[in-house]
CSV table of C-alpha atoms (C1' of nucleotides) in Angstrom, one decimal:
chain,number,residue,atom,x,y,z
J,1,UNK,CA,-83.3,-63.1,-53.1
J,2,UNK,CA,-84.8,-59.6,-53.9
J,3,UNK,CA,-85.8,-60.3,-57.5
J,4,UNK,CA,-87.7,-57.1,-57.8
J,5,UNK,CA,-84.9,-54.9,-56.7
J,6,UNK,CA,-82.5,-56.6,-59.0
J,7,UNK,CA,-84.8,-56.4,-62.0
J,8,UNK,CA,-85.4,-52.7,-61.4
J,9,UNK,CA,-81.7,-52.2,-61.1
J,10,UNK,CA,-80.8,-53.8,-64.4
J,11,UNK,CA,-83.8,-52.1,-66.1
J,12,UNK,CA,-82.8,-48.7,-65.0
J,13,UNK,CA,-79.2,-49.4,-65.9
J,14,UNK,CA,-80.4,-49.6,-69.5
J,15,UNK,CA,-82.5,-46.5,-69.1
J,16,UNK,CA,-85.8,-48.4,-69.8
J,17,UNK,CA,-89.2,-47.5,-68.4
J,18,UNK,CA,-91.5,-50.3,-67.2
J,19,UNK,CA,-93.6,-49.7,-70.3
J,20,UNK,CA,-90.7,-49.8,-72.7
J,21,UNK,CA,-89.3,-53.0,-71.2
J,22,UNK,CA,-92.8,-54.5,-71.1
J,23,UNK,CA,-93.3,-53.8,-74.7
J,24,UNK,CA,-90.0,-55.4,-75.7
J,25,UNK,CA,-90.6,-58.4,-73.6
J,26,UNK,CA,-94.2,-58.9,-74.6
J,27,UNK,CA,-95.5,-58.3,-71.1
J,28,UNK,CA,-97.3,-55.4,-69.5
J,29,UNK,CA,-96.1,-52.6,-67.4
J,30,UNK,CA,-98.3,-53.6,-64.5
J,31,UNK,CA,-96.6,-57.0,-64.4
J,32,UNK,CA,-93.2,-55.4,-64.1
J,33,UNK,CA,-94.5,-53.1,-61.4
J,34,UNK,CA,-95.7,-56.1,-59.4
J,35,UNK,CA,-92.5,-58.0,-59.9
J,36,UNK,CA,-90.3,-55.1,-58.9
J,37,UNK,CA,-92.3,-54.6,-55.8
J,38,UNK,CA,-92.0,-58.4,-55.1
J,39,UNK,CA,-95.8,-58.7,-55.0
J,40,UNK,CA,-95.6,-61.6,-57.4
J,41,UNK,CA,-93.0,-64.2,-58.3
J,42,UNK,CA,-92.6,-64.2,-62.1
J,43,UNK,CA,-92.5,-67.5,-64.0
J,44,UNK,CA,-89.3,-68.5,-65.5
J,45,UNK,CA,-90.8,-67.8,-68.9
J,46,UNK,CA,-91.7,-64.2,-67.9
J,47,UNK,CA,-88.4,-63.5,-66.3
J,48,UNK,CA,-86.6,-64.9,-69.4
J,49,UNK,CA,-88.6,-62.6,-71.7
J,50,UNK,CA,-87.7,-59.6,-69.6
J,51,UNK,CA,-84.0,-60.5,-69.5
J,52,UNK,CA,-83.9,-61.2,-73.2
J,53,UNK,CA,-85.2,-57.7,-73.8
J,54,UNK,CA,-82.6,-56.1,-71.6
J,55,UNK,CA,-80.6,-58.2,-72.6
J,56,UNK,CA,-79.1,-60.3,-69.8
J,57,UNK,CA,-78.6,-64.1,-69.3
J,58,UNK,CA,-80.5,-65.9,-66.6
J,59,UNK,CA,-77.2,-67.0,-65.0
J,60,UNK,CA,-75.8,-63.5,-65.0
J,61,UNK,CA,-79.0,-62.3,-63.4
J,62,UNK,CA,-78.9,-64.8,-60.6
J,63,UNK,CA,-75.2,-64.8,-60.1
J,64,UNK,CA,-75.5,-61.7,-58.0
J,65,UNK,CA,-77.4,-63.7,-55.5
J,66,UNK,CA,-74.8,-66.4,-55.2
J,67,UNK,CA,-73.1,-65.1,-52.1
J,68,UNK,CA,-76.5,-64.6,-50.5
J,69,UNK,CA,-76.8,-68.3,-49.6
J,70,UNK,CA,-73.0,-68.9,-49.4
J,71,UNK,CA,-72.2,-69.3,-45.7
J,72,UNK,CA,-69.7,-66.8,-44.5
J,73,UNK,CA,-67.1,-68.5,-42.6
J,74,UNK,CA,-64.6,-65.8,-41.7
J,75,UNK,CA,-64.9,-62.5,-40.0
J,76,UNK,CA,-62.5,-59.8,-39.1
J,77,UNK,CA,-62.7,-58.2,-35.7
J,78,UNK,CA,-64.4,-55.2,-37.2
J,79,UNK,CA,-67.1,-57.4,-38.7
J,80,UNK,CA,-68.2,-58.6,-35.3
J,81,UNK,CA,-71.6,-57.2,-34.5
J,82,UNK,CA,-72.3,-55.7,-31.1
J,83,UNK,CA,-75.3,-57.2,-29.4
J,84,UNK,CA,-77.1,-55.9,-26.4
J,85,UNK,CA,-76.6,-57.7,-23.1
J,86,UNK,CA,-80.0,-59.1,-22.1
J,87,UNK,CA,-80.9,-57.2,-19.1
J,88,UNK,CA,-82.5,-59.5,-16.6
J,89,UNK,CA,-84.9,-56.9,-15.3
J,90,UNK,CA,-84.2,-56.6,-11.6
J,91,UNK,CA,-80.5,-57.0,-11.6
J,92,UNK,CA,-79.4,-54.3,-9.2
J,93,UNK,CA,-75.7,-54.1,-9.9
J,94,UNK,CA,-75.9,-54.5,-13.7
J,95,UNK,CA,-73.6,-52.0,-15.3
J,96,UNK,CA,-74.3,-51.5,-19.0
J,97,UNK,CA,-70.7,-51.1,-20.1
J,98,UNK,CA,-70.2,-54.7,-20.9
J,99,UNK,CA,-69.6,-55.2,-24.6
J,100,UNK,CA,-70.8,-58.4,-26.3
J,101,UNK,CA,-69.7,-58.8,-29.9
J,102,UNK,CA,-71.0,-61.7,-32.0
J,103,UNK,CA,-68.8,-63.6,-34.4
J,104,UNK,CA,-70.8,-64.0,-37.6
J,105,UNK,CA,-73.4,-61.5,-36.7
J,106,UNK,CA,-76.2,-62.0,-39.1
J,107,UNK,CA,-77.6,-65.4,-39.8
J,108,UNK,CA,-78.8,-68.0,-37.4
J,109,UNK,CA,-76.3,-70.6,-36.4
J,110,UNK,CA,-76.5,-73.4,-33.9
J,111,UNK,CA,-73.8,-71.7,-32.0
J,112,UNK,CA,-73.4,-68.2,-30.6
J,113,UNK,CA,-69.9,-67.1,-30.3
J,114,UNK,CA,-69.1,-63.8,-28.4
J,115,UNK,CA,-66.2,-61.6,-27.9
J,116,UNK,CA,-66.9,-60.0,-24.5
J,117,UNK,CA,-65.2,-57.0,-23.0
J,118,UNK,CA,-65.6,-56.3,-19.3
J,119,UNK,CA,-64.4,-52.9,-18.2
J,120,UNK,CA,-63.3,-52.6,-14.5
J,121,UNK,CA,-66.3,-52.5,-12.2
J,122,UNK,CA,-68.6,-54.0,-14.9
J,123,UNK,CA,-71.2,-56.5,-13.8
J,124,UNK,CA,-73.8,-58.5,-15.8
J,125,UNK,CA,-76.0,-59.0,-12.8
J,126,UNK,CA,-77.6,-62.4,-12.4
J,127,UNK,CA,-78.7,-64.0,-15.6
J,128,UNK,CA,-80.6,-67.2,-16.3
J,129,UNK,CA,-82.1,-68.7,-19.4
J,130,UNK,CA,-85.3,-70.7,-19.4
J,131,UNK,CA,-84.4,-73.1,-22.1
J,132,UNK,CA,-81.7,-75.7,-22.4
J,133,UNK,CA,-78.4,-74.3,-23.4
J,134,UNK,CA,-74.7,-74.6,-22.5
J,135,UNK,CA,-72.3,-71.8,-22.2
J,136,UNK,CA,-68.5,-71.9,-22.2
J,137,UNK,CA,-65.6,-69.4,-22.5
J,138,UNK,CA,-62.0,-68.7,-22.1
J,139,UNK,CA,-60.5,-65.6,-20.5
J,140,UNK,CA,-58.1,-63.9,-22.9
J,141,UNK,CA,-56.9,-61.1,-20.8
J,142,UNK,CA,-57.5,-59.6,-17.4
J,143,UNK,CA,-59.5,-61.4,-14.7
J,144,UNK,CA,-63.1,-61.9,-14.0
J,145,UNK,CA,-65.2,-63.2,-11.1
J,146,UNK,CA,-67.8,-65.7,-12.3
J,147,UNK,CA,-70.7,-66.9,-10.2
J,148,UNK,CA,-72.6,-70.0,-11.3
J,149,UNK,CA,-75.4,-71.3,-9.1
J,150,UNK,CA,-73.7,-71.2,-5.6
J,151,UNK,CA,-70.1,-71.3,-6.8
J,152,UNK,CA,-67.9,-68.2,-7.2
J,153,UNK,CA,-64.5,-68.2,-8.9
J,154,UNK,CA,-62.1,-65.7,-10.2
J,155,UNK,CA,-60.6,-66.6,-13.5
J,156,UNK,CA,-57.5,-65.1,-15.1
J,157,UNK,CA,-56.1,-65.1,-18.6
J,158,UNK,CA,-56.0,-68.6,-20.0
J,159,UNK,CA,-58.7,-70.0,-17.6
J,160,UNK,CA,-62.0,-71.2,-18.9
J,161,UNK,CA,-65.5,-72.1,-17.8
J,162,UNK,CA,-68.6,-74.1,-18.9
J,163,UNK,CA,-72.0,-74.4,-17.4
J,164,UNK,CA,-75.7,-74.9,-18.1
J,165,UNK,CA,-77.2,-71.6,-19.0
J,166,UNK,CA,-80.3,-72.4,-17.0
J,167,UNK,CA,-78.3,-72.0,-13.9
J,168,UNK,CA,-78.2,-68.5,-12.6
J,169,UNK,CA,-74.8,-66.9,-13.5
J,170,UNK,CA,-73.1,-63.6,-13.2
J,171,UNK,CA,-69.9,-62.0,-14.5
J,172,UNK,CA,-68.1,-59.3,-12.5
J,173,UNK,CA,-64.8,-57.6,-13.3
J,174,UNK,CA,-63.4,-57.0,-9.8
J,175,UNK,CA,-59.9,-56.2,-11.1
J,176,UNK,CA,-58.2,-53.0,-12.1
J,177,UNK,CA,-57.9,-53.7,-15.8
J,178,UNK,CA,-60.3,-54.6,-18.6
J,179,UNK,CA,-61.2,-58.3,-19.0
J,180,UNK,CA,-61.7,-59.9,-22.4
J,181,UNK,CA,-63.5,-63.2,-22.7
J,182,UNK,CA,-64.3,-65.3,-25.7
J,183,UNK,CA,-67.5,-67.3,-25.1
J,184,UNK,CA,-69.8,-69.7,-26.9
J,185,UNK,CA,-73.3,-70.9,-26.2
J,186,UNK,CA,-75.5,-73.5,-27.8
J,187,UNK,CA,-78.2,-73.1,-28.9
J,188,UNK,CA,-78.6,-69.4,-28.9
J,189,UNK,CA,-81.9,-67.7,-28.2
J,190,UNK,CA,-84.4,-69.2,-30.6
I,1,UNK,CA,-84.1,-73.4,-72.4
I,2,UNK,CA,-85.3,-76.9,-71.5
I,3,UNK,CA,-86.0,-76.2,-67.9
I,4,UNK,CA,-87.8,-79.5,-67.4
I,5,UNK,CA,-85.0,-81.6,-68.8
I,6,UNK,CA,-82.5,-79.8,-66.7
I,7,UNK,CA,-84.5,-80.1,-63.5
I,8,UNK,CA,-85.0,-83.8,-64.1
I,9,UNK,CA,-81.3,-84.2,-64.7
I,10,UNK,CA,-80.3,-82.6,-61.4
I,11,UNK,CA,-83.0,-84.3,-59.5
I,12,UNK,CA,-82.0,-87.7,-60.7
I,13,UNK,CA,-78.3,-86.9,-60.1
I,14,UNK,CA,-79.2,-86.7,-56.5
I,15,UNK,CA,-81.2,-89.9,-56.6
I,16,UNK,CA,-84.4,-88.2,-55.6
I,17,UNK,CA,-87.9,-89.1,-56.7
I,18,UNK,CA,-90.4,-86.5,-57.7
I,19,UNK,CA,-92.3,-87.1,-54.4
I,20,UNK,CA,-89.1,-86.9,-52.3
I,21,UNK,CA,-88.1,-83.6,-53.9
I,22,UNK,CA,-91.6,-82.2,-53.7
I,23,UNK,CA,-91.7,-83.0,-50.0
I,24,UNK,CA,-88.4,-81.3,-49.3
I,25,UNK,CA,-89.3,-78.3,-51.4
I,26,UNK,CA,-92.7,-77.9,-50.0
I,27,UNK,CA,-94.4,-78.5,-53.4
I,28,UNK,CA,-96.3,-81.5,-54.9
I,29,UNK,CA,-95.1,-84.3,-57.1
I,30,UNK,CA,-97.6,-83.3,-59.7
I,31,UNK,CA,-96.1,-79.9,-60.0
I,32,UNK,CA,-92.7,-81.4,-60.5
I,33,UNK,CA,-94.0,-83.7,-63.2
I,34,UNK,CA,-95.6,-80.8,-65.0
I,35,UNK,CA,-92.4,-78.7,-64.8
I,36,UNK,CA,-90.2,-81.6,-66.0
I,37,UNK,CA,-92.5,-82.1,-69.0
I,38,UNK,CA,-92.4,-78.4,-69.7
I,39,UNK,CA,-96.2,-78.2,-69.4
I,40,UNK,CA,-95.8,-75.3,-67.0
I,41,UNK,CA,-93.3,-72.5,-66.4
I,42,UNK,CA,-92.5,-72.5,-62.7
I,43,UNK,CA,-92.4,-69.3,-60.7
I,44,UNK,CA,-89.0,-68.2,-59.5
I,45,UNK,CA,-90.2,-68.9,-56.0
I,46,UNK,CA,-91.1,-72.5,-56.9
I,47,UNK,CA,-87.9,-73.2,-58.8
I,48,UNK,CA,-85.9,-71.7,-55.9
I,49,UNK,CA,-87.6,-74.0,-53.5
I,50,UNK,CA,-86.7,-76.9,-55.6
I,51,UNK,CA,-83.1,-76.0,-56.1
I,52,UNK,CA,-82.7,-75.2,-52.4
I,53,UNK,CA,-83.9,-78.8,-51.7
I,54,UNK,CA,-81.4,-80.3,-54.1
I,55,UNK,CA,-79.4,-78.1,-53.3
I,56,UNK,CA,-78.2,-76.0,-56.2
I,57,UNK,CA,-77.9,-72.2,-56.8
I,58,UNK,CA,-80.0,-70.5,-59.3
I,59,UNK,CA,-77.0,-69.2,-61.2
I,60,UNK,CA,-75.5,-72.7,-61.4
I,61,UNK,CA,-78.8,-74.1,-62.7
I,62,UNK,CA,-79.0,-71.5,-65.4
I,63,UNK,CA,-75.3,-71.4,-66.3
I,64,UNK,CA,-75.8,-74.5,-68.3
I,65,UNK,CA,-78.0,-72.6,-70.7
I,66,UNK,CA,-75.5,-69.8,-71.2
I,67,UNK,CA,-74.1,-71.1,-74.5
I,68,UNK,CA,-77.7,-71.6,-75.7
I,69,UNK,CA,-78.1,-67.9,-76.6
I,70,UNK,CA,-74.5,-67.4,-77.6
I,71,UNK,CA,-74.5,-66.7,-81.3
I,72,UNK,CA,-72.8,-69.3,-83.4
I,73,UNK,CA,-70.5,-67.6,-85.8
I,74,UNK,CA,-68.7,-70.4,-87.6
I,75,UNK,CA,-70.0,-73.4,-89.5
I,76,UNK,CA,-68.3,-76.2,-91.3
I,77,UNK,CA,-69.7,-77.3,-94.6
I,78,UNK,CA,-71.3,-80.3,-93.1
I,79,UNK,CA,-73.2,-78.0,-90.8
I,80,UNK,CA,-75.0,-76.2,-93.6
I,81,UNK,CA,-78.6,-77.0,-93.6
I,82,UNK,CA,-80.4,-78.0,-96.8
I,83,UNK,CA,-83.4,-75.8,-97.5
I,84,UNK,CA,-86.1,-76.6,-100.0
I,85,UNK,CA,-86.1,-74.4,-103.2
I,86,UNK,CA,-89.3,-72.4,-103.1
I,87,UNK,CA,-91.3,-73.8,-105.9
I,88,UNK,CA,-93.1,-71.1,-107.7
I,89,UNK,CA,-96.2,-73.1,-108.5
I,90,UNK,CA,-96.6,-73.0,-112.2
I,91,UNK,CA,-92.9,-73.0,-113.2
I,92,UNK,CA,-92.9,-75.5,-116.1
I,93,UNK,CA,-89.2,-76.2,-116.3
I,94,UNK,CA,-88.4,-76.4,-112.6
I,95,UNK,CA,-86.1,-79.3,-112.0
I,96,UNK,CA,-85.9,-80.2,-108.3
I,97,UNK,CA,-82.3,-81.2,-108.3
I,98,UNK,CA,-81.0,-77.8,-107.3
I,99,UNK,CA,-79.4,-77.9,-103.9
I,100,UNK,CA,-79.7,-74.9,-101.6
I,101,UNK,CA,-77.7,-75.1,-98.4
I,102,UNK,CA,-77.9,-72.4,-95.8
I,103,UNK,CA,-75.0,-71.1,-93.8
I,104,UNK,CA,-76.0,-70.9,-90.2
I,105,UNK,CA,-79.1,-72.9,-90.6
I,106,UNK,CA,-81.1,-72.4,-87.5
I,107,UNK,CA,-81.7,-68.9,-86.1
I,108,UNK,CA,-83.0,-65.9,-87.8
I,109,UNK,CA,-80.5,-63.5,-89.3
I,110,UNK,CA,-80.8,-60.4,-91.3
I,111,UNK,CA,-79.0,-62.1,-94.1
I,112,UNK,CA,-79.6,-65.4,-95.8
I,113,UNK,CA,-76.5,-66.9,-97.2
I,114,UNK,CA,-76.7,-70.0,-99.5
I,115,UNK,CA,-74.3,-72.5,-101.0
I,116,UNK,CA,-76.1,-73.5,-104.2
I,117,UNK,CA,-75.4,-76.4,-106.4
I,118,UNK,CA,-76.9,-76.6,-109.9
I,119,UNK,CA,-76.5,-79.9,-111.7
I,120,UNK,CA,-76.4,-79.8,-115.5
I,121,UNK,CA,-79.8,-79.2,-117.0
I,122,UNK,CA,-81.1,-77.9,-113.6
I,123,UNK,CA,-83.5,-75.0,-113.7
I,124,UNK,CA,-85.2,-73.0,-110.9
I,125,UNK,CA,-88.0,-71.7,-113.1
I,126,UNK,CA,-89.1,-68.2,-112.8
I,127,UNK,CA,-89.1,-66.9,-109.2
I,128,UNK,CA,-90.2,-63.6,-107.7
I,129,UNK,CA,-90.6,-62.4,-104.2
I,130,UNK,CA,-93.4,-60.0,-103.2
I,131,UNK,CA,-91.4,-58.1,-100.5
I,132,UNK,CA,-88.4,-55.9,-100.8
I,133,UNK,CA,-85.2,-57.9,-100.9
I,134,UNK,CA,-81.9,-57.9,-102.6
I,135,UNK,CA,-80.1,-60.9,-103.9
I,136,UNK,CA,-76.4,-61.3,-104.9
I,137,UNK,CA,-74.0,-64.1,-105.6
I,138,UNK,CA,-70.8,-65.3,-107.0
I,139,UNK,CA,-70.2,-68.2,-109.3
I,140,UNK,CA,-67.6,-70.6,-107.8
I,141,UNK,CA,-67.4,-73.2,-110.4
I,142,UNK,CA,-69.1,-74.1,-113.7
I,143,UNK,CA,-71.3,-71.7,-115.5
I,144,UNK,CA,-75.0,-70.7,-115.2
I,145,UNK,CA,-77.5,-68.8,-117.2
I,146,UNK,CA,-79.3,-66.2,-115.2
I,147,UNK,CA,-82.4,-64.3,-116.3
I,148,UNK,CA,-83.4,-61.2,-114.4
I,149,UNK,CA,-86.4,-59.3,-115.7
I,150,UNK,CA,-85.8,-59.1,-119.4
I,151,UNK,CA,-82.0,-59.6,-119.3
I,152,UNK,CA,-80.3,-63.0,-119.9
I,153,UNK,CA,-76.7,-63.7,-119.1
I,154,UNK,CA,-74.4,-66.6,-118.7
I,155,UNK,CA,-71.9,-66.3,-115.8
I,156,UNK,CA,-68.8,-68.4,-115.3
I,157,UNK,CA,-66.6,-69.0,-112.3
I,158,UNK,CA,-65.6,-65.7,-110.7
I,159,UNK,CA,-68.6,-63.8,-112.1
I,160,UNK,CA,-71.2,-62.3,-109.8
I,161,UNK,CA,-74.7,-60.9,-109.9
I,162,UNK,CA,-77.0,-58.7,-107.8
I,163,UNK,CA,-80.6,-57.7,-108.3
I,164,UNK,CA,-83.9,-56.9,-106.6
I,165,UNK,CA,-85.6,-60.1,-105.6
I,166,UNK,CA,-89.0,-58.7,-106.6
I,167,UNK,CA,-87.8,-58.8,-110.2
I,168,UNK,CA,-88.6,-62.2,-111.9
I,169,UNK,CA,-85.5,-64.2,-112.0
I,170,UNK,CA,-84.4,-67.7,-113.1
I,171,UNK,CA,-81.3,-69.8,-112.9
I,172,UNK,CA,-80.5,-72.5,-115.5
I,173,UNK,CA,-77.4,-74.6,-115.8
I,174,UNK,CA,-77.1,-74.9,-119.6
I,175,UNK,CA,-73.5,-76.3,-119.4
I,176,UNK,CA,-72.1,-79.8,-119.1
I,177,UNK,CA,-70.8,-79.6,-115.6
I,178,UNK,CA,-72.2,-78.8,-112.2
I,179,UNK,CA,-72.3,-75.2,-111.2
I,180,UNK,CA,-71.7,-73.9,-107.7
I,181,UNK,CA,-72.9,-70.5,-106.6
I,182,UNK,CA,-72.6,-68.7,-103.2
I,183,UNK,CA,-75.4,-66.3,-102.8
I,184,UNK,CA,-76.8,-63.9,-100.2
I,185,UNK,CA,-80.1,-62.2,-99.9
I,186,UNK,CA,-81.5,-59.6,-97.5
I,187,UNK,CA,-83.8,-59.7,-95.8
I,188,UNK,CA,-84.7,-63.4,-95.9
I,189,UNK,CA,-88.3,-64.6,-96.0
I,190,UNK,CA,-89.9,-63.1,-92.9
G,1,DA,C1',-101.8,-114.9,-59.6
G,2,DT,C1',-102.3,-110.7,-57.0
G,3,DA,C1',-101.6,-107.5,-53.7
G,4,DC,C1',-98.3,-104.1,-52.5
G,5,DG,C1',-95.2,-100.0,-52.4
G,6,DG,C1',-92.8,-97.4,-55.5
G,7,DT,C1',-92.6,-94.6,-59.7
G,8,DG,C1',-94.3,-90.7,-63.0
G,9,DT,C1',-98.5,-88.9,-65.2
G,10,DT,C1',-103.1,-86.9,-65.6
G,11,DT,C1',-107.5,-84.2,-64.4
G,12,DA,C1',-110.6,-81.1,-61.8
G,13,DT,C1',-110.2,-77.5,-58.5
G,14,DT,C1',-107.9,-73.9,-55.9
G,15,DT,C1',-104.5,-70.6,-55.8
G,16,DT,C1',-101.5,-67.4,-57.9
G,17,DA,C1',-99.7,-64.7,-61.6
G,18,DA,C1',-100.6,-61.6,-65.7
G,19,DT,C1',-103.6,-58.4,-68.1
G,20,DT,C1',-106.4,-54.6,-68.6
G,21,DG,C1',-107.7,-50.2,-67.7
G,22,DT,C1',-107.3,-46.4,-64.6
G,23,DC,C1',-105.1,-43.4,-61.3
G,24,DA,C1',-102.1,-39.8,-59.2
G,25,DA,C1',-97.5,-37.9,-59.5
G,26,DT,C1',-93.8,-36.1,-62.1
G,27,DC,C1',-91.7,-33.6,-65.7
G,28,DA,C1',-91.1,-30.9,-69.7
G,29,DT,C1',-93.4,-27.4,-73.1
G,30,DG,C1',-96.0,-23.9,-75.0
H,1,DC,C1',-100.0,-21.8,-65.1
H,2,DA,C1',-102.1,-25.2,-68.1
H,3,DT,C1',-101.4,-28.9,-71.1
H,4,DG,C1',-99.9,-33.2,-72.7
H,5,DA,C1',-96.8,-36.9,-72.2
H,6,DT,C1',-94.6,-40.3,-69.3
H,7,DT,C1',-93.8,-42.4,-65.2
H,8,DG,C1',-94.9,-46.2,-61.5
H,9,DA,C1',-98.8,-48.0,-58.8
H,10,DC,C1',-103.2,-50.0,-58.1
H,11,DA,C1',-108.0,-52.8,-58.5
H,12,DA,C1',-110.8,-55.9,-61.1
H,13,DT,C1',-110.8,-59.4,-64.5
H,14,DT,C1',-108.6,-63.1,-67.2
H,15,DA,C1',-105.0,-66.5,-67.8
H,16,DA,C1',-101.9,-69.7,-65.9
H,17,DA,C1',-99.6,-72.4,-62.3
H,18,DA,C1',-100.0,-75.3,-58.1
H,19,DT,C1',-102.7,-78.5,-55.6
H,20,DA,C1',-105.1,-82.7,-54.4
H,21,DA,C1',-106.6,-86.9,-55.8
H,22,DA,C1',-106.8,-90.3,-58.9
H,23,DC,C1',-104.6,-93.0,-62.5
H,24,DA,C1',-101.5,-96.4,-64.9
H,25,DC,C1',-97.2,-98.4,-64.8
H,26,DC,C1',-93.4,-101.4,-63.1
H,27,DG,C1',-91.1,-104.6,-60.2
H,28,DT,C1',-91.3,-107.9,-56.5
H,29,DA,C1',-92.6,-110.4,-52.8
H,30,DT,C1',-96.3,-112.6,-50.5
DNA sequence: ATACGGTGTTTATTTTAATTGTCAATCATG
DNA sequence: CATGATTGACAATTAAAATAAACACCGTAT
């Protein structure tokens, strides 16, 4: 809720200076400066005075923030946000071509869902998380060699996996074609 | 904008006590009490905290006040508000039976429109305003004797008048039946 | 009865917002 | 260029809101 930015926006839309608006609203230019820089949280009374002078209703002012708290449930593929594979320091074979794209990129959820692309020859290296978490996935296309603890397995399209993230694990595309995996882990890195 | 009443309304709708809501919002019960009794104007930050704890969006909260500032354009006769004839102190013949009813009673307009009823024998006495204003009207029914400055005239239904309010003027119903006048003056008493 | 847990309200203090006056930067004018 | 006017930002003071702690009230259960 960037009140300051929004106020400045509507003020300038009307071509008013801080002093002009202040005069009409019965406040001072300094106050408006502080509000617009979010250095103070105006009282309802003050904000109402300002909006009356513009004029704009309170609900109209705040309506622009409505989608801000509204959870976003759906994402197109292009809206997935690329996240960096967490390099585990001394992983020798780690090739950086692995693509991890998060579904619902921004806000913090209790679930981290990824669209992962493994080119041929790609390798995450050995990963392990220190905190409790569980990780699962389904292979969409291609095939991948997954190592968890002391087990190794090659999964193909349609296969799935699930394991405790604290166990050392590694993903390697040993095939000739790209492998796509959709994975989920809970909770994500907090 | 009765913020306090509205907050209390939404709070009770959720079955929350002031202390419960305060705890969830990270404020104190005393603060909520003061806000609900309109003894303080909460900051946007505070109100946001409260609404988040309810939960309710800012725009939804303020949308209920939207019609409050919406100008009311139409009024039924029963909505006219009776206003007291301004008694000019030493007016000897002033009979108090004159009824002045204002169209659009409440808010301040640039025009004061009145529905005036003069019973037989009624008399406003001599009136005069100190500030610039103009006054006009039309007789709807009955007849009335109007004195402006040094001119006297009896008007009947359909007749009208207009004069500078600073001129001494007087309305007397010298007839046998009630007289109704619709008048307007601008600007009203500011 | 009265002691208890719940409510909302009130008061003194602390914290925060608003004012006041000033500043430097920008811009237009002579 | 110099001047005056206007802009937004800032620091110190004043005004106001938020806190914490007490208060009175109500129902009820010991």
